Short mmCIF file of C-alpha atoms in Angstrom, two decimals:
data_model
loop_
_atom_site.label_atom_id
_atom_site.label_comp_id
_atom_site.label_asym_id
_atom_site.label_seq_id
_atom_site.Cartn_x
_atom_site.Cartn_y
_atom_site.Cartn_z
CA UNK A 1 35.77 -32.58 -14.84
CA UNK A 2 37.77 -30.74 -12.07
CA UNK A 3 40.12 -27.68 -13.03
CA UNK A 4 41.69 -27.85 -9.86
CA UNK A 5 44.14 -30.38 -10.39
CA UNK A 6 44.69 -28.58 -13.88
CA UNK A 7 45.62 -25.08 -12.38
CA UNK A 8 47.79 -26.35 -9.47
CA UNK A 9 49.65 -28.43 -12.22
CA UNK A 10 49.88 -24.78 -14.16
CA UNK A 11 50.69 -22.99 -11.07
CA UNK A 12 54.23 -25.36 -10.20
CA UNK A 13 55.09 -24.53 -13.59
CA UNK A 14 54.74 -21.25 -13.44
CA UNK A 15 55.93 -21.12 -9.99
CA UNK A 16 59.47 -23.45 -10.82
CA UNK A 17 60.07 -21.35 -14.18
CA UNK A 18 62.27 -18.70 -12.56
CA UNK A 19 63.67 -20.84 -10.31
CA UNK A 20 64.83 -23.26 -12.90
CA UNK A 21 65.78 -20.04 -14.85
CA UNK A 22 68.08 -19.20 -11.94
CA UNK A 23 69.71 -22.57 -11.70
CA UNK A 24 70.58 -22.59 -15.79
CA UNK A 25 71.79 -19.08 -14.58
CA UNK A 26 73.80 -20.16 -11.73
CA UNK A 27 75.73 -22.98 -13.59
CA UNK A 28 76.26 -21.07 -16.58
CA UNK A 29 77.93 -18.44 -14.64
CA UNK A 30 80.09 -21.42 -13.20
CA UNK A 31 81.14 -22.38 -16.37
CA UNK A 32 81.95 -18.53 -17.41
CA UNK A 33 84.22 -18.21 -14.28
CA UNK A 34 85.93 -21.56 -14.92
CA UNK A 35 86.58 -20.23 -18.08
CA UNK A 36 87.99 -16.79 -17.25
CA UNK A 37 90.34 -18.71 -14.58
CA UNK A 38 91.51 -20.97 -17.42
CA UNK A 39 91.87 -18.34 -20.20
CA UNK A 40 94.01 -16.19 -18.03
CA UNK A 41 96.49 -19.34 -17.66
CA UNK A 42 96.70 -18.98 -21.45
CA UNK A 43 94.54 -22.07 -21.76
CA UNK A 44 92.14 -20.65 -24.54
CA UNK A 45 90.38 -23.91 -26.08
CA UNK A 46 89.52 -24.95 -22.57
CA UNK A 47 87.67 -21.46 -22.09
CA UNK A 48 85.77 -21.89 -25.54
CA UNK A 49 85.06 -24.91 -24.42
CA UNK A 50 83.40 -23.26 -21.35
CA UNK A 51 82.04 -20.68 -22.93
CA UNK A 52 80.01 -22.79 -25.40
CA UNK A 53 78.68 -24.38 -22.41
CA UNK A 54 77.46 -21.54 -20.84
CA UNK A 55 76.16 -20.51 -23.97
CA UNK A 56 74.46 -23.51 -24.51
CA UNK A 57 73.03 -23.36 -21.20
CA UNK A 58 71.94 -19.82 -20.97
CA UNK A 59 71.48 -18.57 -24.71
CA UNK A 60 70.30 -15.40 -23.05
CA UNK A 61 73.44 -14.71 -21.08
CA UNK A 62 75.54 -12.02 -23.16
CA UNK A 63 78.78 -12.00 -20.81
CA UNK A 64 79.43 -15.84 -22.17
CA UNK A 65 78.93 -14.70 -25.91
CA UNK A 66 80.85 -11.44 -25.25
CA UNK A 67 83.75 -14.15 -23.88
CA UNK A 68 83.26 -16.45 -26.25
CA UNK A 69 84.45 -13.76 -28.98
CA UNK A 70 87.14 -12.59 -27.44
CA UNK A 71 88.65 -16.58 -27.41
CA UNK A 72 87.76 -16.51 -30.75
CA UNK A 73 89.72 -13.30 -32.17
CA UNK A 74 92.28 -14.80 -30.38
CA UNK A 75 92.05 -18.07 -31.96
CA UNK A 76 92.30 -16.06 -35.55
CA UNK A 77 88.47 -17.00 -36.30
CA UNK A 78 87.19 -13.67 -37.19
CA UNK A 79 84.02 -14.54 -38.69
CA UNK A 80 83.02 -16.83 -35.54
CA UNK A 81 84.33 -13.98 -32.98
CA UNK A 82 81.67 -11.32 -34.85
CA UNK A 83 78.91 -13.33 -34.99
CA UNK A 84 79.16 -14.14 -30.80
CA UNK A 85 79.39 -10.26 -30.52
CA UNK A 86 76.52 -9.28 -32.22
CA UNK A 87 74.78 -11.88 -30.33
CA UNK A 88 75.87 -10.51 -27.09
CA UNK A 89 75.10 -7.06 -28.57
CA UNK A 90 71.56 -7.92 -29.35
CA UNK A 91 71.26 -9.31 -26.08
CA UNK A 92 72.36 -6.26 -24.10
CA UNK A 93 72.47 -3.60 -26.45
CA UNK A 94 73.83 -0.81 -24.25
CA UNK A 95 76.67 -2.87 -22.42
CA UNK A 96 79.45 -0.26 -23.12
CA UNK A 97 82.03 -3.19 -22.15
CA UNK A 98 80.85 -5.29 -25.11
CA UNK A 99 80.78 -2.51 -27.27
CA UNK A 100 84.28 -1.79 -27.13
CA UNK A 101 85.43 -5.32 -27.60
CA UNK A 102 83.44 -5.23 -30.48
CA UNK A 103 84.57 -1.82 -32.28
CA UNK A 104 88.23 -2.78 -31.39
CA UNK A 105 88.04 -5.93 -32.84
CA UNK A 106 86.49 -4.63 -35.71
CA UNK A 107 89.31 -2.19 -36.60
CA UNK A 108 91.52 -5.27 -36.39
CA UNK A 109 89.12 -7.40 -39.17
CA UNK A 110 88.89 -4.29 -41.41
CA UNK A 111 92.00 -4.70 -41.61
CA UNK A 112 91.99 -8.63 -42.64
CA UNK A 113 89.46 -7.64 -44.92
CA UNK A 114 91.03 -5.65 -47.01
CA UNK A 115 93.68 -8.06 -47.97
CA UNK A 116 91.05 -9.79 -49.72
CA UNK A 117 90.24 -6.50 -51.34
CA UNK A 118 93.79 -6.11 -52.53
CA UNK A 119 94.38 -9.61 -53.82
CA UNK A 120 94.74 -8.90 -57.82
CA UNK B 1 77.50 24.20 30.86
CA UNK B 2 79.19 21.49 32.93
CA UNK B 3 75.19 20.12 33.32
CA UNK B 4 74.68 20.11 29.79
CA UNK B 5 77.90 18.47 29.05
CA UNK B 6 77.45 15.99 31.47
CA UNK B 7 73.64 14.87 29.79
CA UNK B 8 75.42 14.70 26.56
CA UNK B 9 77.86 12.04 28.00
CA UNK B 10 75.27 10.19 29.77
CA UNK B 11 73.53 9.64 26.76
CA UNK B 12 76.31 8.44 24.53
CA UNK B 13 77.17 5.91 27.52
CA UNK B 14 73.65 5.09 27.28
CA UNK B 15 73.49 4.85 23.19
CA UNK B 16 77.46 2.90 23.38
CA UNK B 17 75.81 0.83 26.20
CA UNK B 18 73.09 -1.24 23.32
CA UNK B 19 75.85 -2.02 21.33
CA UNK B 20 76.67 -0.98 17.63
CA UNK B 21 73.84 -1.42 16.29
CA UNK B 22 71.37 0.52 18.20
CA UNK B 23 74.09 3.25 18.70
CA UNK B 24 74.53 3.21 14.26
CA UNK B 25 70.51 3.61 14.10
CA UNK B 26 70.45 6.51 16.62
CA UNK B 27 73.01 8.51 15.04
CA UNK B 28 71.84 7.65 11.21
CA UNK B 29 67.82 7.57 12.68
CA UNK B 30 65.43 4.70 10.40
CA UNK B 31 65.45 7.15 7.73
CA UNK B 32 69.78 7.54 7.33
CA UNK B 33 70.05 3.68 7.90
CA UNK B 34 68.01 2.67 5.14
CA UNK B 35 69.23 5.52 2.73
CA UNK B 36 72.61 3.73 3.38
CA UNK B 37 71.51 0.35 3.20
CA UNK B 38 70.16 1.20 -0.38
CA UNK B 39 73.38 2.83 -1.27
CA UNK B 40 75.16 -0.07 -0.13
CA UNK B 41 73.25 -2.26 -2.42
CA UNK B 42 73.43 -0.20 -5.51
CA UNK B 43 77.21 -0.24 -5.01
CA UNK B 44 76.73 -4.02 -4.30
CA UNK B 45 74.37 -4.21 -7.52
CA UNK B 46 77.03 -2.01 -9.69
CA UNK B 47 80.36 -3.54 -8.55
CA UNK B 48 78.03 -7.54 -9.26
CA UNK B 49 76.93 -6.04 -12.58
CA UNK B 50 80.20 -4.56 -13.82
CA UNK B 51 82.82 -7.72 -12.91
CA UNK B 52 85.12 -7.91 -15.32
CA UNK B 53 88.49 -8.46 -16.09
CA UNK B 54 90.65 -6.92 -18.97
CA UNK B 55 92.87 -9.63 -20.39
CA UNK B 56 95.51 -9.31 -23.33
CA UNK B 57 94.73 -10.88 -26.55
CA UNK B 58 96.88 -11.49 -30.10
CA UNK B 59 95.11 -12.08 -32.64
CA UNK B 60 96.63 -13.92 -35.83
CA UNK B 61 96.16 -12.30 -39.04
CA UNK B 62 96.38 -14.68 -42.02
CA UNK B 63 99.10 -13.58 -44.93
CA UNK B 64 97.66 -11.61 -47.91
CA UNK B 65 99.45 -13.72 -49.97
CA UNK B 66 100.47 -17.58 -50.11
CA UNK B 67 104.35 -17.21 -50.84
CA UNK B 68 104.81 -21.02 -50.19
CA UNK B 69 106.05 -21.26 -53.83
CA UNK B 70 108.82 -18.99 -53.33
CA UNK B 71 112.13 -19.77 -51.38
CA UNK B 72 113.57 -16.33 -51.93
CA UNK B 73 112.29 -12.96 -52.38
CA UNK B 74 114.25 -10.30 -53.70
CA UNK B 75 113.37 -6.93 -53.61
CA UNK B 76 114.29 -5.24 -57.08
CA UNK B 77 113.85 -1.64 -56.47
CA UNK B 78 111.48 1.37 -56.78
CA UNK B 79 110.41 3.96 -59.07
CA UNK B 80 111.25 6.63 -56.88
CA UNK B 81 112.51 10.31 -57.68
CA UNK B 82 114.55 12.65 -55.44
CA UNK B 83 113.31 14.43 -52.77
CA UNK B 84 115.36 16.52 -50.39
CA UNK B 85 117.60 14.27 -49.07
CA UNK B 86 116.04 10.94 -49.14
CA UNK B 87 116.97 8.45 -51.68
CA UNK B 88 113.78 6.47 -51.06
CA UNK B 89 114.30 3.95 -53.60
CA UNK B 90 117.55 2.45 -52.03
CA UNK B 91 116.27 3.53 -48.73
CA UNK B 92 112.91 1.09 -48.91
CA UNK B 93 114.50 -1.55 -50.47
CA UNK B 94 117.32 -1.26 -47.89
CA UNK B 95 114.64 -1.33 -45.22
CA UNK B 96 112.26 -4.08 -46.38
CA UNK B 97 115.31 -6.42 -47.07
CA UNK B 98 116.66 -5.82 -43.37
CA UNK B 99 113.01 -6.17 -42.19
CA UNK B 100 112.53 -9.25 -44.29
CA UNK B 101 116.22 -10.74 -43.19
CA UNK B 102 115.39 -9.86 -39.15
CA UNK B 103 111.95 -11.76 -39.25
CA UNK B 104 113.32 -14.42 -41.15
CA UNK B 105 109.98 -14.73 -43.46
CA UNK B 106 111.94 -15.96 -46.21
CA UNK B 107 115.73 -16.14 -47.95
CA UNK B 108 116.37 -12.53 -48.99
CA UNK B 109 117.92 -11.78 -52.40
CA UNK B 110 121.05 -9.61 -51.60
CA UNK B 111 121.76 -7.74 -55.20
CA UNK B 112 122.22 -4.63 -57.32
CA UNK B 113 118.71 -2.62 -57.63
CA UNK B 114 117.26 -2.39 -60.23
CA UNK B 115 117.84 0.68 -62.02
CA UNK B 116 114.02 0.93 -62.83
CA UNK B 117 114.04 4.76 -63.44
CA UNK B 118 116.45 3.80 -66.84
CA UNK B 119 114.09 1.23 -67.89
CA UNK B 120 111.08 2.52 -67.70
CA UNK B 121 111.77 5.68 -69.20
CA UNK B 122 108.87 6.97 -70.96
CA UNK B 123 109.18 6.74 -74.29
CA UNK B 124 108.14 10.35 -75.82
CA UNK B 125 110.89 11.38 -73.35
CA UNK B 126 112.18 13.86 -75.92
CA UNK B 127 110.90 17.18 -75.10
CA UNK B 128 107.85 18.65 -76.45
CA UNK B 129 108.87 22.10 -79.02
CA UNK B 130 107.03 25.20 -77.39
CA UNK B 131 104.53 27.47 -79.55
CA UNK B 132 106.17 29.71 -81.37
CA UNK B 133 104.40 32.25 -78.76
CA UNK B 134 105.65 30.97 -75.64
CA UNK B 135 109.21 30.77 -77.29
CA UNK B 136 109.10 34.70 -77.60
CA UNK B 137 108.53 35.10 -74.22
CA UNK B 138 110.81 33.14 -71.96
CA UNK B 139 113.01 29.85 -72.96
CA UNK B 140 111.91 26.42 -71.80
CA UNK B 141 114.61 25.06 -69.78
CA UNK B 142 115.02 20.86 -70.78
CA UNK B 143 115.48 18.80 -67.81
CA UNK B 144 118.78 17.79 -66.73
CA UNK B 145 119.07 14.15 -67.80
CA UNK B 146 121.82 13.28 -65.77
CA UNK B 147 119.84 14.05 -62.54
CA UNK B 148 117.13 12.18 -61.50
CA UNK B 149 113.46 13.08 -61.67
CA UNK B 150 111.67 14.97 -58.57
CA UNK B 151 107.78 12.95 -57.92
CA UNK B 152 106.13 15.59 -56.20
CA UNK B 153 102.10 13.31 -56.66
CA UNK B 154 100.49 10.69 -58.33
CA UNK B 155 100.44 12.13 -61.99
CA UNK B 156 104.82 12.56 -62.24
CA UNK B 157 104.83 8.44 -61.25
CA UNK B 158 102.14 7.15 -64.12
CA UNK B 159 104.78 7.31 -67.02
CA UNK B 160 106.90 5.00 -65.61
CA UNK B 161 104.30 2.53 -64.05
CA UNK B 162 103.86 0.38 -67.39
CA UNK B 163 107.12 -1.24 -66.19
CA UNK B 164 104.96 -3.63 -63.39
CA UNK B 165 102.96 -4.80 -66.43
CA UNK B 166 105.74 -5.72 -68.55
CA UNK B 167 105.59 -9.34 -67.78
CA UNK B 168 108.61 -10.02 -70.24
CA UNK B 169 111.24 -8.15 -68.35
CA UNK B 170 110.19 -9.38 -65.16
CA UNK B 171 110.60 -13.15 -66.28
CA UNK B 172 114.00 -12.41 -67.57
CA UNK B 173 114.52 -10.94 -63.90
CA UNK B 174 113.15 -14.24 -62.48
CA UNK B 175 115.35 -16.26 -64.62
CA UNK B 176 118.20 -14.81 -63.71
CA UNK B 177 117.58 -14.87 -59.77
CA UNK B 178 116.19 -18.24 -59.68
CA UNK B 179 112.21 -17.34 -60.08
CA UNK B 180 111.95 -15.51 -56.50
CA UNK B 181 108.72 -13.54 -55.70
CA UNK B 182 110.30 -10.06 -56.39
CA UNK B 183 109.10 -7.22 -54.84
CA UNK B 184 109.20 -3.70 -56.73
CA UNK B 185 106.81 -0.75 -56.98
CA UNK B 186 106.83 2.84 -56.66
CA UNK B 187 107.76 5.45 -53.51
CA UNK B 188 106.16 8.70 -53.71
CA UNK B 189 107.82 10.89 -50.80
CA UNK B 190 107.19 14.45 -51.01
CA UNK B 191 107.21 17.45 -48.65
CA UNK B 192 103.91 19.20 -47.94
CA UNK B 193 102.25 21.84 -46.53
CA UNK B 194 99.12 22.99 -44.57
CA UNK B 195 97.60 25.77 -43.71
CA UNK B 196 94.44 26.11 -41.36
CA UNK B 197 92.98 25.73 -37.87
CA UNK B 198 94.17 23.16 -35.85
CA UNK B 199 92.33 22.43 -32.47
CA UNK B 200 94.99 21.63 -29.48
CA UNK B 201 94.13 21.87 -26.03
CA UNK B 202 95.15 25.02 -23.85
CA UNK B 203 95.50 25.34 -19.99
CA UNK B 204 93.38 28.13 -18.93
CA UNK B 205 92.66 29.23 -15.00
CA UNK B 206 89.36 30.44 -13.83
CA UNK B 207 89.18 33.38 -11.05
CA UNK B 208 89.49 30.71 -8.82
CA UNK B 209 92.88 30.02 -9.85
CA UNK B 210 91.35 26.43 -11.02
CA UNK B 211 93.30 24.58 -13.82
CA UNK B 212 91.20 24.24 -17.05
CA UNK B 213 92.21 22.59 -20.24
CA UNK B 214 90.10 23.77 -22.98
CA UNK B 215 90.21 22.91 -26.59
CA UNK B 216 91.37 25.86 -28.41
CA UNK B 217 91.21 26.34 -32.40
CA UNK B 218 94.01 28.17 -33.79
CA UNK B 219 95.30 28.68 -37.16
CA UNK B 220 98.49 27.00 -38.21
CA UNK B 221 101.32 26.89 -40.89
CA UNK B 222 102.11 23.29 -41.02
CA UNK B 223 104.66 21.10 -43.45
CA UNK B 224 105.67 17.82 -43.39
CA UNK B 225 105.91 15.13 -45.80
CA UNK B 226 103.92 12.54 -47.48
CA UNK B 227 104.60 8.57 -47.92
CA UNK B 228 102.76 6.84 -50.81
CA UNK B 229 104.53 3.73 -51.33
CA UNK B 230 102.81 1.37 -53.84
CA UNK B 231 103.82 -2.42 -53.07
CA UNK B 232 103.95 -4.31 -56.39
CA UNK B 233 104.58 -8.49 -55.61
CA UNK B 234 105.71 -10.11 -58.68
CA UNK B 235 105.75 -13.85 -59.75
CA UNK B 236 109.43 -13.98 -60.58
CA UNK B 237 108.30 -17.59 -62.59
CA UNK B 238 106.01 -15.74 -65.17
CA UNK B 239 106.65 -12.09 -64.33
CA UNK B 240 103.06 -11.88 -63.51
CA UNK B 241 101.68 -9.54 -60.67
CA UNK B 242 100.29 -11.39 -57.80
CA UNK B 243 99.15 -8.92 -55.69
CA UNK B 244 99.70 -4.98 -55.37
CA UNK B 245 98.82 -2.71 -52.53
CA UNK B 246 99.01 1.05 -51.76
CA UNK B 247 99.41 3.11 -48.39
CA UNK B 248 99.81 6.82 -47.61
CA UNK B 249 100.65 7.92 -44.24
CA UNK B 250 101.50 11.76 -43.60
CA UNK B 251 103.08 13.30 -41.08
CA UNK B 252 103.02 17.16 -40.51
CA UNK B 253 104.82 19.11 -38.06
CA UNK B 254 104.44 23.42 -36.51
CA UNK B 255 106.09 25.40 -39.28
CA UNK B 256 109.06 26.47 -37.24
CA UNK B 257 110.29 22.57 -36.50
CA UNK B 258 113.10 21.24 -38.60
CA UNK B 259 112.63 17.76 -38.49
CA UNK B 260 115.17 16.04 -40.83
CA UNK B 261 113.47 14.47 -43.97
CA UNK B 262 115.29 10.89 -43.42
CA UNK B 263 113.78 10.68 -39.82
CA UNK B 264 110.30 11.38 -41.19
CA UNK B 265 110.47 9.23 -44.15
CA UNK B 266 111.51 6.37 -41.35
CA UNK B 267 108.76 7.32 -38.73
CA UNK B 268 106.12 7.06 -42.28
CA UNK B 269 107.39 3.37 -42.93
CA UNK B 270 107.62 1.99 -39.30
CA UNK B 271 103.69 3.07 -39.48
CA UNK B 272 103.11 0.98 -42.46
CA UNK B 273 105.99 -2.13 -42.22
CA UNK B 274 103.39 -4.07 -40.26
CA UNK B 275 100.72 -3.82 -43.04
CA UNK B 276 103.86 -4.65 -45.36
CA UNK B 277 104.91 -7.87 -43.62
CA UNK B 278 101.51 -9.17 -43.63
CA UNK B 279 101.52 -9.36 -47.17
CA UNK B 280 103.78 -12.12 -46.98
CA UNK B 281 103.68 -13.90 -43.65
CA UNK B 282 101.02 -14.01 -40.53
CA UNK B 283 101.20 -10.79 -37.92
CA UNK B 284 99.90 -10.88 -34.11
CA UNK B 285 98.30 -8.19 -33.37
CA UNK B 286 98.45 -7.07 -29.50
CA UNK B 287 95.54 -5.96 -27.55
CA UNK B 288 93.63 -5.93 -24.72
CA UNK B 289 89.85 -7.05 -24.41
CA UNK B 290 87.25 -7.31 -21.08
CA UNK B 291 85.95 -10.48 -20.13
CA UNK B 292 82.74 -10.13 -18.29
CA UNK B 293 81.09 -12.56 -15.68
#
């Protein structure tokens, strides 16, 4: 039996990974720009929508989740908006930018929190 | 001179003559045009990696409370003493109703307040004899009970806070304003002082003559006054507490300021009316966040 055919089969593979990486990259980073464009006209379900894509097609790609966040504080759901920054925290854990969205929105749900705290 | 001067200008006719290009690599040389080329890229790189753009957000905060069984609200009054010259029960309760009437959360209740000092007197309120050795040495002065009491902390308000629990009166209240959510409570607001080292900044200027700012501890007599409003929301239909909440803000100025007490008891609420108002209806809260690419 011949390897040959075996490791040239391997070797496109391996070869069209990063290239197909690139191209998930590429359209994801369409669908974060569309959404930026659209979320500056005030048009904020349209950018989640977008955002989720890009997610969706890059789950490595911490600039969508960081985006997808903010939409979501400003939508009013907290516990969604924390969960995509952590995720875009554990996927770039020194991005200063992120980190500041994050602590700032934090101060705002310690805040919500402790009206549950106070209900009697 | 003149022949050195004219070889320099034959050359630069010669380097202008091969067009930009070759005339940017002789003045930079291989070594200059690639140390820029790799500067250009890492500004390239950093300006690619750091696109973003800041965009202002709100972000809806939910109501502590679901007042969609009330209509009206009425806010009864405070258990608050005198302090220099700040009434702060009829001051809060004149503030929260105007507050309440300008955002239009609900129908405000526009009555007498409560006089909850009177009611809630503590009931051992007759004074206590002194030992028959303290009475030889100076006499105990009664208080005044035409004036009302002076709260200076926590410990002067507890006698008077087994009013909120008394679920009787506040039903009878209900009943008689049409079962509204009623808002009472108690308003500490005292003056304080401070004493210690405060860091501030300082302009300094090196023998240079080069502006420094440095941080500078110095010690400080400071006074101001506290705020410790306690927030008590009552169900006007069973006299029931629904929810209760406390704040303290503080304010404290340089010993020599005078800063009126009414303006500081106002700058204390305006901190905390926000928190107050989201109690009872949704807030938007303003900010800015960074969208990245």
């Amino acid at each position: 039996m011949s390897v040959r055919p075996l490791v040239l089969a391997l070797f496109v593979v391996v070869a069209s990974a990063p290239s197909a990486w690139a191209e998930q990259r590429g359209q994801a980073k369409e669908q974060v720009e569309f959404g930026i464009q659209v979320a500056q006209r005030g048009l904020w379900k349209e950018a989640i929508f977008r955002w989720e894509r890009a997610t969706q097609l890059d789950p490595s790609y911490a600039a969508a989740f960081n985006n997808l966040a903010v939409a979501y504080e400003h939508q009013g759901q907290l516990a969604k908006a924390r969960a995509a920054y952590e995720k875009a925290l554990t996927l770039e854990p020194n991005n200063a930018l992120v980190r500041q969205n994050y602590d700032l929105f934090k101060e705002i749900n310690d805040r919500a929190a402790q009206k549950d705290g106070g209900q009697l | 001179m003149t022949a050195r001067l004219r070889k320099t200008a034959d050359s630069f006719r010669r380097t202008a003559g091969r067009g930009p290009r070759h005339a940017y690599s002789s003045v930079l040389g291989w070594g200059g045009r690639a140390k820029l080329t790799l500067c250009l890229a890492l500004v390239a790189a950093l300006v690619a990696c750091t696109s973003y753009t800041e965009i202002p957000i709100e972000t809806p905060i939910q109501p502590k409370l679901d007042v969609t069984p009330f209509q009206r609200i009425f806010i009864a009054g405070f258990i608050a003493g005198a302090n220099e010259d700040v009434d702060a029960n009829a001051e809060t309760v004149r503030l929260l109703r105007s507050q309440l009437r300008n955002k239009g959360i609900m129908r405000v209740i526009d009555a007498d307040i409560l006089p909850l000092l009177e009611v809630a007197k503590p009931s051992g309120e007759t004074p206590v004899p002194p030992a028959p050795d303290q009475q030889a040495v100076a006499p105990v002065q009664a208080p005044d009970p035409s004036k009302p009491p002076v709260f200076n902390d926590e410990k002067d308000l507890e006698p008077y806070n087994h009013i909120f629990a008394n679920v009787a009166y506040w039903k009878r209240i209900g009943e008689e304003f049409q079962q509204p959510l009623i808002v009472t409570g108690s308003v500490l607001f005292a003056p304080q002082q401070r004493s210690g080292f405060v860091q501030r900044e300082q302009e300094v200027y090196d023998s240079f003559g080069r502006r420094q700012v440095v941080p500078v501890r110095t010690y400080m007599e400071r006074k101001g006054f506290v705020l410790r409003p306690t927030f008590i929301f009552i169900d006007g239909r069973t006299g029931e507490t629904l929810h209760s909440e406390t704040f303290r803000e503080e304010i404290l100025y340089n010993a020599n300021q005078q800063t009126p007490a009414l303006s500081s008891y106002f700058e204390l609420m305006d901190r905390l009316l926000p928190a107050f108002l989201n109690t009872l209806s949704s807030q938007k809260i303003k900010g800015t966040r960074t969208l990245l690419k």
